[in-house]
Coordinates of C-alpha atoms in Angstrom, one line a residue:
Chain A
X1 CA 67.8 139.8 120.2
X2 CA 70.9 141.7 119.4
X3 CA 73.5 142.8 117.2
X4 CA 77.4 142.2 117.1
X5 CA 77.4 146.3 117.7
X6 CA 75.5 146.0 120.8
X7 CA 77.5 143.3 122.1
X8 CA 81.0 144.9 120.9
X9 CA 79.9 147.5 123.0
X10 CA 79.5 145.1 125.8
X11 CA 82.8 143.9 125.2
X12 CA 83.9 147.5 125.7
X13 CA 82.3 148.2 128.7
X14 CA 83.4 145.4 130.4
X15 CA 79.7 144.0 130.6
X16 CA 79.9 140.4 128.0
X17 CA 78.7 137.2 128.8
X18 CA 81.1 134.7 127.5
X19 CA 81.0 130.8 127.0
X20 CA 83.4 128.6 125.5
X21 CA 81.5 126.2 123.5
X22 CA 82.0 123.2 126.1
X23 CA 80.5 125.2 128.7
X24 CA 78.2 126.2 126.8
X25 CA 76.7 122.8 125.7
X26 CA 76.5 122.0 130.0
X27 CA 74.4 125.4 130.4
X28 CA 72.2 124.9 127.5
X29 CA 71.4 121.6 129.3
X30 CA 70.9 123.0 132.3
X31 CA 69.1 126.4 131.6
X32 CA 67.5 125.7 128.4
X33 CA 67.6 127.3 125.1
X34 CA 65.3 130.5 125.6
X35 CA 66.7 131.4 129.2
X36 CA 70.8 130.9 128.1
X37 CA 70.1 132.6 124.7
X38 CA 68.9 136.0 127.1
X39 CA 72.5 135.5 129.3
X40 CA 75.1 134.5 126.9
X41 CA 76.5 137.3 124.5
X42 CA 79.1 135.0 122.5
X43 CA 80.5 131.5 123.0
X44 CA 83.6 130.7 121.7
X45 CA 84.6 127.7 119.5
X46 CA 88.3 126.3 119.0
X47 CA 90.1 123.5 117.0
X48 CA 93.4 122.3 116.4
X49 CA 94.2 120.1 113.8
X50 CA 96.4 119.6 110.8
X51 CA 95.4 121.9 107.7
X52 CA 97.1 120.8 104.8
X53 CA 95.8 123.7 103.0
X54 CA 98.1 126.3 104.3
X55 CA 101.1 128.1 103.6
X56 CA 102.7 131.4 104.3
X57 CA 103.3 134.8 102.3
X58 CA 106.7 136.5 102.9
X59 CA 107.7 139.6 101.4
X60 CA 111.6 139.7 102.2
X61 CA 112.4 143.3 101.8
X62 CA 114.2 144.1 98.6
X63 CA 118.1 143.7 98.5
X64 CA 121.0 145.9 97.4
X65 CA 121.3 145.0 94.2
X66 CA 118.3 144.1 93.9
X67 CA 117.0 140.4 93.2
X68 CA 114.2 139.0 91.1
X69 CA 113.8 136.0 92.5
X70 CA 113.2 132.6 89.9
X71 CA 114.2 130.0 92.4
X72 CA 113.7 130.0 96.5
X73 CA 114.3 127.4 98.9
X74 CA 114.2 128.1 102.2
X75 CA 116.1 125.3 104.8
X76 CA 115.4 123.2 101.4
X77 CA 111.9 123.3 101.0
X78 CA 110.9 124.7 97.6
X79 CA 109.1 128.7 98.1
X80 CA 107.6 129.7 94.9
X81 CA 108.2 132.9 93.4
X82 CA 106.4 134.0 90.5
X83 CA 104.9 137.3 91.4
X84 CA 107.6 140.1 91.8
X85 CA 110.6 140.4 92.9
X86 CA 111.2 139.2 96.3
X87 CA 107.3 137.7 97.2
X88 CA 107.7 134.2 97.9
X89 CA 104.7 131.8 99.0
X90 CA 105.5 128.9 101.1
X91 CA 103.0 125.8 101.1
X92 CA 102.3 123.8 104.3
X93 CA 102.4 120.6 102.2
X94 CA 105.7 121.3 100.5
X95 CA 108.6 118.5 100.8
X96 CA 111.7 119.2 101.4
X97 CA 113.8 119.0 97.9
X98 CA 116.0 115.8 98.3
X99 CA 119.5 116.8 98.3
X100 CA 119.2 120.0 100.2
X101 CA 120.4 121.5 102.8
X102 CA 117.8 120.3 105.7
X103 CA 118.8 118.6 109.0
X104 CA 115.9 116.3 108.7
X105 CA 114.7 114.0 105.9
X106 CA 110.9 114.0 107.5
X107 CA 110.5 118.2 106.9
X108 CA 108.3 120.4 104.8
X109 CA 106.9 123.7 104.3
X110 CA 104.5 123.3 107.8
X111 CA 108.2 123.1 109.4
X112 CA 109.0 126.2 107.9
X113 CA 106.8 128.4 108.8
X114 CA 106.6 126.9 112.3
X115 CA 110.1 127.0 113.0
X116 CA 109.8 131.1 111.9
X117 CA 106.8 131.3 113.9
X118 CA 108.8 130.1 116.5
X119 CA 111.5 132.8 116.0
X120 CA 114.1 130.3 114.6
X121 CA 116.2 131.0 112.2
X122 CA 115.6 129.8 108.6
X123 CA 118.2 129.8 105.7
X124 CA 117.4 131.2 102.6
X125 CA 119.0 129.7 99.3
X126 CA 118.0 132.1 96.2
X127 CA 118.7 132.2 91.9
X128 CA 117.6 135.8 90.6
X129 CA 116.5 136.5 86.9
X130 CA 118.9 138.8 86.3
X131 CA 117.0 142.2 84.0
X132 CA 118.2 145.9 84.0
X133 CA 115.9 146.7 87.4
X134 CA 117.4 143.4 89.2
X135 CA 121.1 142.3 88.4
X136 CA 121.6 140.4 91.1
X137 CA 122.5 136.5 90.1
X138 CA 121.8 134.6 93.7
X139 CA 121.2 135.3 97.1
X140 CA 122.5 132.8 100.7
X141 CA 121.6 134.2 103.7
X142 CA 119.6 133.3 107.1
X143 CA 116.4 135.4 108.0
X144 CA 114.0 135.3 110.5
X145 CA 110.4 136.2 111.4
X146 CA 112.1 139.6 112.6
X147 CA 114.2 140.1 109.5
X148 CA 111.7 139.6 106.2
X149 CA 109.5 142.6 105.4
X150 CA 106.3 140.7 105.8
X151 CA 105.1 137.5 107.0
X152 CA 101.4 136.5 107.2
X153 CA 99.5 132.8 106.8
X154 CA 97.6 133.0 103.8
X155 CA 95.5 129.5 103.9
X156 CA 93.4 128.7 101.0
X157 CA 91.5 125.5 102.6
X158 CA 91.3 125.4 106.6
X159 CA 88.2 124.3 109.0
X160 CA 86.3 121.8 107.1
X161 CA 83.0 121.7 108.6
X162 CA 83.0 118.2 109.3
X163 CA 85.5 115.4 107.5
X164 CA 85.6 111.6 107.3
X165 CA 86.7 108.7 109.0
X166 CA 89.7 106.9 107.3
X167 CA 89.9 103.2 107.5
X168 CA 91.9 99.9 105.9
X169 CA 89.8 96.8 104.6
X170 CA 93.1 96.1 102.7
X171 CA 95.7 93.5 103.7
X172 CA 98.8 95.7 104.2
X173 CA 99.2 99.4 106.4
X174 CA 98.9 102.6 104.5
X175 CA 100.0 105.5 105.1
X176 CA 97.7 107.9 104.7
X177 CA 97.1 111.7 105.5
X178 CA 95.4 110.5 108.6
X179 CA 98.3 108.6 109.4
X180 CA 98.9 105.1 109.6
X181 CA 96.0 102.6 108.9
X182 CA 96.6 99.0 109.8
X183 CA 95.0 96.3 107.3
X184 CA 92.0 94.3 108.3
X185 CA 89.9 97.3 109.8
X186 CA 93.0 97.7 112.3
X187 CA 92.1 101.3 113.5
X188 CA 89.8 104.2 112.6
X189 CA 91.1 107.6 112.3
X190 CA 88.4 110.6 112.2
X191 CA 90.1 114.2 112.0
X192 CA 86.9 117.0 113.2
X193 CA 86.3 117.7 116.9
X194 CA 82.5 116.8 116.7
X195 CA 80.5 119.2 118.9
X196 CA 83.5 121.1 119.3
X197 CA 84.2 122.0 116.0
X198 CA 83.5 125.7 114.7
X199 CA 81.6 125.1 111.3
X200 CA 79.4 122.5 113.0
X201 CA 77.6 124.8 115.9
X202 CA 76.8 127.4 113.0
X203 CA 76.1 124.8 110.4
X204 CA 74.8 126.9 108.0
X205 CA 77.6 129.6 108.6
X206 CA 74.6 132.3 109.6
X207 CA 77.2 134.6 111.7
X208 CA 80.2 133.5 109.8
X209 CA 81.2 134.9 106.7
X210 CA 83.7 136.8 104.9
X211 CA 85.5 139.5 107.2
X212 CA 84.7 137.7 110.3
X213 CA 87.7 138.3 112.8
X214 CA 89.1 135.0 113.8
X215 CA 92.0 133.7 116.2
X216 CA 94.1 132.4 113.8
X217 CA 97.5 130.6 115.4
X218 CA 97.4 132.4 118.6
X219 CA 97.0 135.9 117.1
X220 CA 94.1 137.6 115.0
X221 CA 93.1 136.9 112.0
X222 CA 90.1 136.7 109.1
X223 CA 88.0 134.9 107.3
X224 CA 88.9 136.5 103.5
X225 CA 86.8 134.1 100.9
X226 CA 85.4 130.6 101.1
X227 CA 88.1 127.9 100.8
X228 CA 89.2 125.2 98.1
X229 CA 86.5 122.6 97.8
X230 CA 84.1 124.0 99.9
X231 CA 80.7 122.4 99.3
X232 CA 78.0 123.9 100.8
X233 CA 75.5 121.6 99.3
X234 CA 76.7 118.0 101.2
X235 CA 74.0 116.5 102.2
X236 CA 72.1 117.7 105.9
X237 CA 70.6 116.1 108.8
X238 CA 67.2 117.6 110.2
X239 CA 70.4 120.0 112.1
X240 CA 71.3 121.5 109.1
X241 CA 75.0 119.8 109.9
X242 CA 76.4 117.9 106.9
X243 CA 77.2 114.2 106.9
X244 CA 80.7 114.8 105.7
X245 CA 83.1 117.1 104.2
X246 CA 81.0 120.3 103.4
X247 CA 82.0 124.3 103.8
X248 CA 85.8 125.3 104.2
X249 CA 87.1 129.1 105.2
X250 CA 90.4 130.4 103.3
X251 CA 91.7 132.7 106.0
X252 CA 94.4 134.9 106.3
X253 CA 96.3 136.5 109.6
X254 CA 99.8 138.2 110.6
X255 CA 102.4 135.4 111.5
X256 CA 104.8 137.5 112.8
X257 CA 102.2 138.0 115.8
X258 CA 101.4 134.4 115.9
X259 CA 102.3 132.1 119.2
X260 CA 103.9 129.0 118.2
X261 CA 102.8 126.9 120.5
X262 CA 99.5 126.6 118.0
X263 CA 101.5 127.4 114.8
X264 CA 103.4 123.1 114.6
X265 CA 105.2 121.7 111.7
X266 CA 104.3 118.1 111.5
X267 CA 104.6 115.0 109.2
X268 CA 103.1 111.9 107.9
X269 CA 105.2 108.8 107.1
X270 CA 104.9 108.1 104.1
X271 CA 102.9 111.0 103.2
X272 CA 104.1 114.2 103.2
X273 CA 104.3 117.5 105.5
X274 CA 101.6 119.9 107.1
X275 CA 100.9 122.5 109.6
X276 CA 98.8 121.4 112.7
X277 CA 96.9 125.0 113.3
X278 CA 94.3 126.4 116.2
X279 CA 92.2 128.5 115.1
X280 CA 89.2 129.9 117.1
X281 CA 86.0 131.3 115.7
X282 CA 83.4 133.3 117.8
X283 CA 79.8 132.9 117.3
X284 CA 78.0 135.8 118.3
X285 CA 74.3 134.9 119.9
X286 CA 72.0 136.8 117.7
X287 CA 69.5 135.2 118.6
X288 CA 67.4 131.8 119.7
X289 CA 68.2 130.1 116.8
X290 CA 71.7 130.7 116.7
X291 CA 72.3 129.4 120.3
X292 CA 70.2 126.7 119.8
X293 CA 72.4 125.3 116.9
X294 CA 75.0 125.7 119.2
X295 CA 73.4 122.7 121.3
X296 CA 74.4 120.0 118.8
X297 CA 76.1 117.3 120.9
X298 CA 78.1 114.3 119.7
X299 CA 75.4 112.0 119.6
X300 CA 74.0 114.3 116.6
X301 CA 76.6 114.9 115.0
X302 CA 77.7 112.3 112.4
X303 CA 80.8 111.1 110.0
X304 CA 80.8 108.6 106.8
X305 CA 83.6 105.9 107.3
X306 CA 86.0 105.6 104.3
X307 CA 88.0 102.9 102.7
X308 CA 91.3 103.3 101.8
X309 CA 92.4 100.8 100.6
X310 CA 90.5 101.7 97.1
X311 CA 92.9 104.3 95.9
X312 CA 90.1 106.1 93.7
X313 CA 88.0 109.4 93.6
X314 CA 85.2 107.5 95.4
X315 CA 86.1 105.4 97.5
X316 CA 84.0 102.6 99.4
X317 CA 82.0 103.6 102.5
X318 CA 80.7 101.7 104.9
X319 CA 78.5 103.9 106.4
X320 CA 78.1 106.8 109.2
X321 CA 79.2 106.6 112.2
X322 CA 78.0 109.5 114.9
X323 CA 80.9 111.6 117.0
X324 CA 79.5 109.8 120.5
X325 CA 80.2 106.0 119.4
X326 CA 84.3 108.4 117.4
X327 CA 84.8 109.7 120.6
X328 CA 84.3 106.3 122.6
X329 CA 87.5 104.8 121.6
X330 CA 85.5 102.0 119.1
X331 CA 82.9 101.4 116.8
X332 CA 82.1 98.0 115.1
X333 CA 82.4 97.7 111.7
X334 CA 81.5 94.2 109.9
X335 CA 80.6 92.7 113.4
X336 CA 84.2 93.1 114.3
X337 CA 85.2 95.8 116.4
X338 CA 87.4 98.5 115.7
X339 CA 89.7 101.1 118.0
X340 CA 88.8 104.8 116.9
X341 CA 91.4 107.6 117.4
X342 CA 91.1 111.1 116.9
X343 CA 93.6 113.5 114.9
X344 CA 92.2 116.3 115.9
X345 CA 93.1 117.7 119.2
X346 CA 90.5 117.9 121.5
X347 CA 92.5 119.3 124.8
X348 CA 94.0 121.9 122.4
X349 CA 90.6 122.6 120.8
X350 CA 89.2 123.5 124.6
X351 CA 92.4 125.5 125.1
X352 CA 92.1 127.8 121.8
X353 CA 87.8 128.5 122.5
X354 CA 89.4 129.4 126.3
X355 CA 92.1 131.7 124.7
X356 CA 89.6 133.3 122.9
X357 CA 87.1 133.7 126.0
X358 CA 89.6 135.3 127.7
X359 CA 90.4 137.9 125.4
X360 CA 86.9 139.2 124.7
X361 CA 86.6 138.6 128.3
X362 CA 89.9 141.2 128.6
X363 CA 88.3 143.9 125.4
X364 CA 91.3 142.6 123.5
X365 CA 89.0 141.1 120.8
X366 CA 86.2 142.7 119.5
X367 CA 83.8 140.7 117.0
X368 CA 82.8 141.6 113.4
X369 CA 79.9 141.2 111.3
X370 CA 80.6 139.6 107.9
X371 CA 80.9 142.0 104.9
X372 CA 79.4 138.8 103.0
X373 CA 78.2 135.5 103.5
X374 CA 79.3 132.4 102.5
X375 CA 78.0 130.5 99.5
X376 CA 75.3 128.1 100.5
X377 CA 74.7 126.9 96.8
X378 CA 78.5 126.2 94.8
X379 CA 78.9 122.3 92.9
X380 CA 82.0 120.3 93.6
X381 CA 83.1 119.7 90.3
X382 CA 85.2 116.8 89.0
X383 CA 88.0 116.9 87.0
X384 CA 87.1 114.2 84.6
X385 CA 89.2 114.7 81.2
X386 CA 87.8 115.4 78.2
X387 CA 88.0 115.0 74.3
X388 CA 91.0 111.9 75.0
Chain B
X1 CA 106.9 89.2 141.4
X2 CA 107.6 90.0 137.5
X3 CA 111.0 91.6 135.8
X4 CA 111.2 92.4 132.4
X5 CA 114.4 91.7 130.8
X6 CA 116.0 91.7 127.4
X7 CA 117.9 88.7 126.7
X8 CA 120.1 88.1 123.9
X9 CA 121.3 84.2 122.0
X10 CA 124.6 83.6 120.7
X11 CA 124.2 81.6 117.9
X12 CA 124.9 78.4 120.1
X13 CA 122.1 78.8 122.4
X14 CA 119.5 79.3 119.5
X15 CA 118.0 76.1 119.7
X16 CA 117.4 76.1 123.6
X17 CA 114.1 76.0 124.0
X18 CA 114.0 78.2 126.6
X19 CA 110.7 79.6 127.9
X20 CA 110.2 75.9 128.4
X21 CA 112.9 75.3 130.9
X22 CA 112.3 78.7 132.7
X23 CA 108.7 76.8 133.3
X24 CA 109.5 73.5 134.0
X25 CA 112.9 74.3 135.9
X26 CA 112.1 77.1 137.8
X27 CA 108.0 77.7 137.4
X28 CA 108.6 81.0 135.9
X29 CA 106.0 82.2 133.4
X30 CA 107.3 83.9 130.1
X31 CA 105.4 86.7 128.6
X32 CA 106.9 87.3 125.5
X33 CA 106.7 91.1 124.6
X34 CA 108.8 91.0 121.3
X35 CA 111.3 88.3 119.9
X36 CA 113.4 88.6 116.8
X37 CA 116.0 86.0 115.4
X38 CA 117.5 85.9 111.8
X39 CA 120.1 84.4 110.1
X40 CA 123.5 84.2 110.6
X41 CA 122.6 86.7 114.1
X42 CA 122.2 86.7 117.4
X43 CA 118.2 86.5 118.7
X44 CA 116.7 88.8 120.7
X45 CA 113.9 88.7 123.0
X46 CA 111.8 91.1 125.1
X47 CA 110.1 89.3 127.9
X48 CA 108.3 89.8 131.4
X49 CA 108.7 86.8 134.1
X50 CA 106.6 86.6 136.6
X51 CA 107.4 84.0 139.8
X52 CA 109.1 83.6 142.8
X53 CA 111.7 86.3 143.2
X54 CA 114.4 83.3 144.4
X55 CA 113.6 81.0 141.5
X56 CA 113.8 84.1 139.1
X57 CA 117.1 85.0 140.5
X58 CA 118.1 81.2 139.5
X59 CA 116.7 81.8 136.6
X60 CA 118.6 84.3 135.7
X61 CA 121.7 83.1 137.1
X62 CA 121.4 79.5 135.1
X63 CA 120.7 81.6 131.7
X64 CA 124.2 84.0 132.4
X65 CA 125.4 80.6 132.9
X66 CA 124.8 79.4 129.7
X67 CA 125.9 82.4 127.7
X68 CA 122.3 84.3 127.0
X69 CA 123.2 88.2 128.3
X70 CA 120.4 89.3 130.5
X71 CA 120.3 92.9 130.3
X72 CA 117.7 94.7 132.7
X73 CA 118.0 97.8 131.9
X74 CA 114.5 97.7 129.1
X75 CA 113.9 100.2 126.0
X76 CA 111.3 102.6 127.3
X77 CA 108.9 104.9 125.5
X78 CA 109.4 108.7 126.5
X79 CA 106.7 111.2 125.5
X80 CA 108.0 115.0 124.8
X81 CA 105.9 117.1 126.6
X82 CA 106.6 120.1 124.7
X83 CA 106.1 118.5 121.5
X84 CA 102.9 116.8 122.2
X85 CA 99.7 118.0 121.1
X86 CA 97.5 115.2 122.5
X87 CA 96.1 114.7 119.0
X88 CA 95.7 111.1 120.2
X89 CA 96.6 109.7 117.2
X90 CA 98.7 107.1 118.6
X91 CA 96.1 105.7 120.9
X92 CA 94.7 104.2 118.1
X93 CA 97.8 101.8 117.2
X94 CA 98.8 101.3 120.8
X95 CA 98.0 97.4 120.8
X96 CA 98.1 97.6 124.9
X97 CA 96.0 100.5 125.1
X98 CA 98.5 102.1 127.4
X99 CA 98.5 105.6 125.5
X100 CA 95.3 106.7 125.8
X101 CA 93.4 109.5 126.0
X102 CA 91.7 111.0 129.2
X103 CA 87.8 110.9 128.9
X104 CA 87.8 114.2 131.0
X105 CA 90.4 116.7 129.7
X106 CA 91.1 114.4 126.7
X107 CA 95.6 114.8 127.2
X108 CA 97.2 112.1 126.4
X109 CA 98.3 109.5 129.3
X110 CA 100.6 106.9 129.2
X111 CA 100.9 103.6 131.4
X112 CA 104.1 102.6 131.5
X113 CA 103.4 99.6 132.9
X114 CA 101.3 98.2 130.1
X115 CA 103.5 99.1 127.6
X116 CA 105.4 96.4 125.9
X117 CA 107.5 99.0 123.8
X118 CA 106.2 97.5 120.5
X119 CA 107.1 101.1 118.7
X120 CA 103.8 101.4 116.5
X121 CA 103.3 104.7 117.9
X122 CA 106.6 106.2 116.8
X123 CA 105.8 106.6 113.3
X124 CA 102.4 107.3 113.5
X125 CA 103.1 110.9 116.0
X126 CA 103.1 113.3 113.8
X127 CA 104.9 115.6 115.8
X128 CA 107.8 113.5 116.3
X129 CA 107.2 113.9 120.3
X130 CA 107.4 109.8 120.9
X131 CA 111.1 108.5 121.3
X132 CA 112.5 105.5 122.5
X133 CA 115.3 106.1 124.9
X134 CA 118.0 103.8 123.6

């Protein structure tokens, strides 16, 4: 039908039909499949959510002496060091170090890059290994997004194409990574926008892949490998979209040209730090078949419902439960019903597929063809111990 | 009309069975939003009356008088707009359903009026945007 050349050159000449995917669901309604594949050149999808599995490469620029750096904090959240001598990774899901120098108990690595997203200023607290090419012992100082060499989000596990919904059939609250859980089937927490959500209007990633150009915390970014746990092989509805936690993207992108108001440090009581991240993914229309996936609403669209109150590997189900009856506030479970709430933000989500409209709207974004697909056929494999 | 007022025991008063004489004395109704008493210290309770705005004037006039400290001015939840990312994960702890989220544009809304300042949704915001303002 045609290619992501013909419609860069759309984009180019000012000519490119773009949706955002919430419109686009209403005019495949209204229009039908065959007619909106002919008019629509992209649609745009969007999410915002917490994605623990991120974290941020910073090259600092080399000092005078120079420093080969063993130990890093940076406003006392542990960076690790072990490549050279001043590349430091920072992980969304770090906790501050007790006993350091951080104003606020509740702070972690997601802070940390958000805060120098955000053009704040971060201090850096440093031990060198001192060696004949770097003498120098320690290094104190204060940098900023503007003042490191590099800075750029190196994620190794964001968008999971679908997730689960977290609940408590216990008898006391947990705190959990989808926040709190009151006992007794108190509340329901699921964490994917449903139809909104990238992975799930391509569900078997067949314009995604590696090297796709993504909006990636306000400014661009890529797609560079799959991510950690991806499993392509979950089990499918007839829609090809998987019935839990399936396919993940590792992506990467410039933070120094990120906007922070999708770039947000945030925290779990009683869990632990992460980065709450929007990240937009276009899907060009190659074709009927790709539009038509594109369609999926809610009511097809479904999630299993999780335990937590078993703290094991597997954990009790009670079921799936379909994005329609997440997204209507409740869902009965055990005859009793329960209040659903969303961690995922669905206002934001709209806003980041709108962003991303507008700029291929504007020829600020032009859309790539992956260099490779994803793998459709890799095992999640247990780590079950052996020869004890 | 209703008022919601925090009132606070001395120890002497403790035993006063007091949303029982607001009724029967003065045909106010109690709602009680929150109440907390321990040992050895002075008990607190967050309530809503609803009556007649004389009798609850005399109400609150006969409880000054016997040494509970009516205090009107009520712990409020405030929302940071800057901070808020309309995740909605506090709508699902909000036992009054006063934080919800908007079936249209899905931001977060907040009825004051239904809330009853219970807290729950401090912890769970993520993003720290939910404060009290006392």
């Amino acid at each position: 039908m045609r290619t992501v050349a013909e419609i860069n050159d759309k984009i180019r000449r000012g000519t490119v039909t773009v949706w955002t995917i919430t419109e686009a669901k209403a005019l495949i309604a209204q229009m039908g499949v065959a007619q909106a594949a002919k008019t629509v050149d992209v649609i745009t999808t969007g999410t915002f959510e917490p994605m623990e599995g991120s974290g941020a490469m910073i090259n600092l620029g080399h000092t005078d002496p120079p420093i080969k750096i063993v130990e890093c904090h940076l406003d006392g959240v542990l960076a690790y060091s072990g490549f050279g001598a001043v590349d430091l990774y920072i992980g969304a899901g770090q906790m501050a170090t007790p006993g350091r120098e951080s104003e606020a108990e509740e702070k972690g690595g997601g802070h940390v890059i958000a805060d120098l997203v955000a053009d704040k200023s971060v201090t850096l607290s440093a031990i060198g290994q001192m060696t004949d090419c770097y003498p120098r012992a320690s290094l104190d100082t204060t940098i900023t997004r503007d003042r490191i060499n590099q800075f750029y989000l190196f994620n190794p596990r964001n968008l999971y194409q679908n997730f689960i919904v977290g609940v408590n059939g216990g008898d006391r609250p947990l705190s959990t990574y989808l926040g709190p859980l009151q006992p007794r089937l108190g509340n329901a927490v699921y964490a994917n926008s449903g139809a909104l959500s990238p992975l799930l209007n391509d569900p078997e990633l067949n314009t995604i892949g590696i090297g796709t150009r993504i909006l990636l915390g306000g400014g661009e970014g890529y797609i560079t490998w799959e991510g950690t746990q991806h499993f392509p092989l979950q089990r499918r509805l007839p829609n090809r979209t998987p019935v839990g936690p399936a396919a993940t993207l590792a992506v990467i992108g410039d933070a120094k040209r990120m906007n922070a108001s999708w770039v947000r440090g945030c925290y779990f009581k009683g869990y632990g730090p992460s980065l709450m991240l929007g990240i937009g993914i276009p899907i060009p229309i190659l074709n009927e078949e790709v539009l038509m996936r594109c369609s999926v609403s809610d009511q097809d669209l479904v999630a299993p419902v999780i335990d937590f109150s078993i703290p094991r590997r597997v954990r009790p189900t009670f079921g799936l439960v379909s994005y329609a009856q997440l997204k209507s506030g409740r869902l009965t479970l055990e005859g009793k019903t329960v209040r659903t709430a969303p961690l995922s933000s669905l206002y934001f989500a709209q806003q980041v597929a709108l962003d991303l409209k507008q700029r291929i709207d504007d020829a600020e974004f032009e859309l790539t063809a992956p260099v490779q697909s994803l793998p459709t056929d890799t095992r999640f494999m247990p780590q079950d111990s052996w020869g004890q | 009309m209703k008022k919601r007022l925090t009132l606070t025991f001395p120890k002497r008063t403790i035993n006063m069975p007091i949303t029982y004489r607001l009724a029967k004395d003065f045909n106010v109704a109690a709602n009680i939003f929150r109440a907390h008493v321990a040992p050895d210290q002075v008990g607190k309770l967050l309530v809503e009356l609803s009556g007649d705005i004389d009798q609850l004037d005399a109400a609150i006039e006969w409880m000054r008088a016997n040494h509970i400290e009516v205090s009107l001015v009520n712990r409020e939840i405030a929302i940071d707009q800057d901070s808020c990312v309309h995740c909605g994960l506090c709508t699902g702890v909000c036992p009054t359903e006063s934080l919800q989220l908007d079936p249209q544009t899905h931001k977060l809304t907040f009825t004051r009026s239904r809330c009853i300042v219970c807290e729950q949704c401090l912890p769970s915001c993520p993003v720290q945007a939910i404060s009290t303002n006392l």
